[in-house]
PDB file of C-alpha atoms and ligand atoms in Angstrom:
ATOM      1  CA  MET A 263     -29.146 -52.575  15.375  1.00 55.00           C
ATOM      2  CA  LYS A 264     -28.023 -51.268  12.001  1.00 60.00           C
ATOM      3  CA  GLN A 265     -29.229 -47.740  11.245  1.00 63.00           C
ATOM      4  CA  GLU A 266     -30.742 -46.938   7.862  1.00 67.00           C
ATOM      5  CA  LYS A 267     -28.713 -44.512   5.761  1.00 68.00           C
ATOM      6  CA  LYS A 268     -30.470 -41.136   5.783  1.00 71.00           C
ATOM      7  CA  GLU A 269     -31.034 -39.497   2.386  1.00 77.00           C
ATOM      8  CA  LYS A 270     -28.998 -36.332   1.952  1.00 80.00           C
ATOM      9  CA  GLU A 271     -31.133 -33.193   1.811  1.00 83.00           C
ATOM     10  CA  GLY A 272     -31.179 -31.332  -1.469  1.00 89.00           C
ATOM     11  CA  TRP A 273     -31.319 -27.590  -2.042  1.00 86.00           C
ATOM     12  CA  ARG A 274     -35.137 -27.670  -2.024  1.00 87.00           C
ATOM     13  CA  GLU A 275     -35.052 -28.564   1.654  1.00 88.00           C
ATOM     14  CA  LEU A 276     -32.915 -25.569   2.611  1.00 85.00           C
ATOM     15  CA  PRO A 277     -34.744 -22.791   4.503  1.00 87.00           C
ATOM     16  CA  ILE A 278     -35.654 -19.778   2.414  1.00 89.00           C
ATOM     17  CA  GLY A 279     -33.002 -17.078   2.740  1.00 88.00           C
ATOM     18  CA  LEU A 280     -33.118 -13.337   2.426  1.00 85.00           C
ATOM     19  CA  ILE A 281     -31.504 -11.003  -0.084  1.00 84.00           C
ATOM     20  CA  LEU A 282     -31.285  -7.350   0.856  1.00 81.00           C
ATOM     21  CA  GLY A 283     -30.992  -4.489  -1.554  1.00 85.00           C
ATOM     22  CA  ALA A 284     -27.656  -2.731  -1.928  1.00 84.00           C
ATOM     23  CA  ALA A 285     -26.456  -0.073   0.536  1.00 81.00           C
ATOM     24  CA  THR A 286     -29.278  -0.541   3.062  1.00 82.00           C
ATOM     25  CA  CYS A 287     -26.701   0.054   5.818  1.00 80.00           C
ATOM     26  CA  LEU A 288     -26.773   3.758   4.888  1.00 85.00           C
ATOM     27  CA  ASN A 289     -30.112   3.916   6.716  1.00 87.00           C
ATOM     28  CA  PHE A 290     -28.554   2.757   9.992  1.00 86.00           C
ATOM     29  CA  GLU A 291     -26.320   5.393  11.489  1.00 91.00           C
ATOM     30  CA  THR A 292     -24.253   3.436  13.999  1.00 90.00           C
ATOM     31  CA  GLY A 293     -22.038   6.285  15.201  1.00 92.00           C
ATOM     32  CA  ASP A 294     -23.858   6.516  18.529  1.00 91.00           C
ATOM     33  CA  TRP A 295     -22.480   3.081  19.481  1.00 91.00           C
ATOM     34  CA  ARG A 296     -19.062   4.657  20.049  1.00 95.00           C
ATOM     35  CA  SER A 297     -17.301   4.941  23.396  1.00 96.00           C
ATOM     36  CA  GLU A 298     -14.078   6.120  21.731  1.00 97.00           C
ATOM     37  CA  LYS A 299     -13.611   8.216  18.648  1.00 97.00           C
ATOM     38  CA  PRO A 300     -10.770   8.417  16.129  1.00 98.00           C
ATOM     39  CA  ILE A 301      -9.181  11.811  15.554  1.00 98.00           C
ATOM     40  CA  TRP A 302      -7.487  12.164  12.179  1.00 98.00           C
ATOM     41  CA  ASP A 303      -4.535  14.515  11.784  1.00 98.00           C
ATOM     42  CA  ALA A 304      -4.466  15.910   8.243  1.00 98.00           C
ATOM     43  CA  GLU A 305      -0.937  17.272   8.760  1.00 98.00           C
ATOM     44  CA  LYS A 306       0.536  13.849   9.519  1.00 98.00           C
ATOM     45  CA  CYS A 307      -1.517  11.800   7.031  1.00 98.00           C
ATOM     46  CA  THR A 308       0.362  10.517   3.953  1.00 98.00           C
ATOM     47  CA  HIS A 309      -2.864   9.255   2.270  1.00 98.00           C
ATOM     48  CA  CYS A 310      -1.612   5.684   2.049  1.00 98.00           C
ATOM     49  CA  LEU A 311      -5.294   4.643   2.487  1.00 98.00           C
ATOM     50  CA  ILE A 312      -4.531   1.710   4.785  1.00 98.00           C
ATOM     51  CA  CYS A 313      -7.141   2.979   7.256  1.00 98.00           C
ATOM     52  CA  TRP A 314      -9.701   3.213   4.464  1.00 98.00           C
ATOM     53  CA  VAL A 315      -9.044  -0.406   3.439  1.00 98.00           C
ATOM     54  CA  TYR A 316      -9.342  -1.715   6.998  1.00 98.00           C
ATOM     55  CA  CYS A 317     -12.292   0.321   8.281  1.00 97.00           C
ATOM     56  CA  PRO A 318     -15.163  -2.200   8.627  1.00 94.00           C
ATOM     57  CA  ASP A 319     -17.759   0.564   8.380  1.00 92.00           C
ATOM     58  CA  SER A 320     -16.402   2.460   5.375  1.00 93.00           C
ATOM     59  CA  ALA A 321     -16.334   5.499   7.619  1.00 96.00           C
ATOM     60  CA  ILE A 322     -13.052   6.919   6.294  1.00 97.00           C
ATOM     61  CA  THR A 323     -14.033   9.368   3.593  1.00 97.00           C
ATOM     62  CA  VAL A 324     -11.805   9.618   0.537  1.00 98.00           C
ATOM     63  CA  LYS A 325     -11.918  11.905  -2.472  1.00 98.00           C
ATOM     64  CA  ASP A 326      -9.560  11.727  -5.450  1.00 98.00           C
ATOM     65  CA  GLY A 327      -7.363   9.225  -3.577  1.00 97.00           C
ATOM     66  CA  LYS A 328      -6.971  11.447  -0.498  1.00 98.00           C
ATOM     67  CA  VAL A 329      -8.459  11.014   2.958  1.00 98.00           C
ATOM     68  CA  GLN A 330     -10.964  13.753   3.745  1.00 98.00           C
ATOM     69  CA  GLY A 331     -11.825  12.735   7.289  1.00 98.00           C
ATOM     70  CA  ILE A 332     -14.018  10.369   9.248  1.00 98.00           C
ATOM     71  CA  ASP A 333     -17.758  10.076   8.864  1.00 97.00           C
ATOM     72  CA  TYR A 334     -18.851   9.962  12.495  1.00 96.00           C
ATOM     73  CA  ARG A 335     -22.404   9.042  11.529  1.00 96.00           C
ATOM     74  CA  TYR A 336     -21.150   5.504  10.778  1.00 96.00           C
ATOM     75  CA  CYS A 337     -17.847   5.166  12.702  1.00 97.00           C
ATOM     76  CA  LYS A 338     -18.368   2.709  15.589  1.00 95.00           C
ATOM     77  CA  GLY A 339     -15.075   3.606  17.250  1.00 97.00           C
ATOM     78  CA  CYS A 340     -13.483   0.171  16.886  1.00 97.00           C
ATOM     79  CA  GLY A 341      -9.999   1.715  16.626  1.00 98.00           C
ATOM     80  CA  ILE A 342      -8.821  -0.457  13.736  1.00 98.00           C
ATOM     81  CA  CYS A 343      -7.878   2.623  11.693  1.00 98.00           C
ATOM     82  CA  ALA A 344      -5.650   3.917  14.518  1.00 98.00           C
ATOM     83  CA  GLU A 345      -4.047   0.469  14.907  1.00 98.00           C
ATOM     84  CA  GLU A 346      -3.371   0.099  11.187  1.00 98.00           C
ATOM     85  CA  CYS A 347      -2.078   3.606  10.486  1.00 98.00           C
ATOM     86  CA  PRO A 348       1.690   3.034  10.164  1.00 98.00           C
ATOM     87  CA  PRO A 349       3.473   3.523  13.524  1.00 96.00           C
ATOM     88  CA  LYS A 350       5.909   6.061  12.071  1.00 97.00           C
ATOM     89  CA  ILE A 351       2.982   8.220  10.939  1.00 97.00           C
ATOM     90  CA  LYS A 352       0.298   7.708  13.628  1.00 98.00           C
ATOM     91  CA  ALA A 353      -2.124  10.125  12.006  1.00 98.00           C
ATOM     92  CA  ILE A 354      -5.114   8.690  13.885  1.00 98.00           C
ATOM     93  CA  THR A 355      -5.481   8.634  17.641  1.00 98.00           C
ATOM     94  CA  MET A 356      -8.408   7.335  19.661  1.00 98.00           C
ATOM     95  CA  VAL A 357      -9.917   9.555  22.336  1.00 98.00           C
ATOM     96  CA  ARG A 358     -12.752   8.992  24.779  1.00 97.00           C
ATOM     97  CA  GLU A 359     -16.099   9.967  23.292  1.00 92.00           C
ATOM     98  CA  GLU A 360     -17.673  12.985  24.963  1.00 84.00           C
ATOM     99  CA  LYS A 361     -21.465  13.171  24.784  1.00 67.00           C
TER     100      LYS A 361
HETATM  101  S1  LIG B1213     -12.716   3.625  14.522  1.00 56.30           S
HETATM  102 FE1  LIG B1213     -13.322   1.799  13.324  1.00 56.30          FE
HETATM  103  S2  LIG B1213     -15.244   2.384  12.384  1.00 56.30           S
HETATM  104 FE2  LIG B1213     -14.298   4.279  13.066  1.00 56.30          FE
HETATM  105  S3  LIG B1213     -13.182   5.029  11.294  1.00 56.30           S
HETATM  106 FE3  LIG B1213     -11.759   3.808  12.524  1.00 56.30          FE
HETATM  107  S4  LIG B1213     -11.851   1.756  11.643  1.00 56.30           S
HETATM  108 FE4  LIG B1213     -13.647   2.888  10.905  1.00 56.30          FE
HETATM  109  S1  LIG B1214      -3.461   4.953   7.488  1.00 56.30           S
HETATM  110 FE1  LIG B1214      -2.792   6.862   8.438  1.00 56.30          FE
HETATM  111  S2  LIG B1214      -1.392   7.793   6.962  1.00 56.30           S
HETATM  112 FE2  LIG B1214      -2.539   6.211   5.881  1.00 56.30          FE
HETATM  113  S3  LIG B1214      -4.288   7.312   4.997  1.00 56.30           S
HETATM  114 FE3  LIG B1214      -4.964   6.538   6.978  1.00 56.30          FE
HETATM  115  S4  LIG B1214      -4.583   8.210   8.412  1.00 56.30           S
HETATM  116 FE4  LIG B1214      -3.421   8.646   6.562  1.00 56.30          FE
END
């Protein structure tokens, strides 16, 4: 039996979405999710800002183009910053989180 061609749904049939205000994530401090924590070495750091670009939680703090440290209130301990810091520099190392 030949099936009837179904009409394509238009935008009016889409479920109503949600738009959040800007920077609402500031209210959710996710640092206590961590099992490992990044330790930044200011002596080794060349301020290339690669870690800042890659950090998914914007937890690398920067002022005037220089890394200031890591905001542990938001750092989830994913380790991306330590992975992306150039191997010759290795200014970030991950250590086990102590409670
Ligand atoms: S461990 Fe992950 S969340 Fe924490 S500073 Fe590094 S990249 Fe950001
Ligand atoms: S990636 Fe490494 S060297 Fe570059 S700014 Fe971050 S900690 Fe410093």
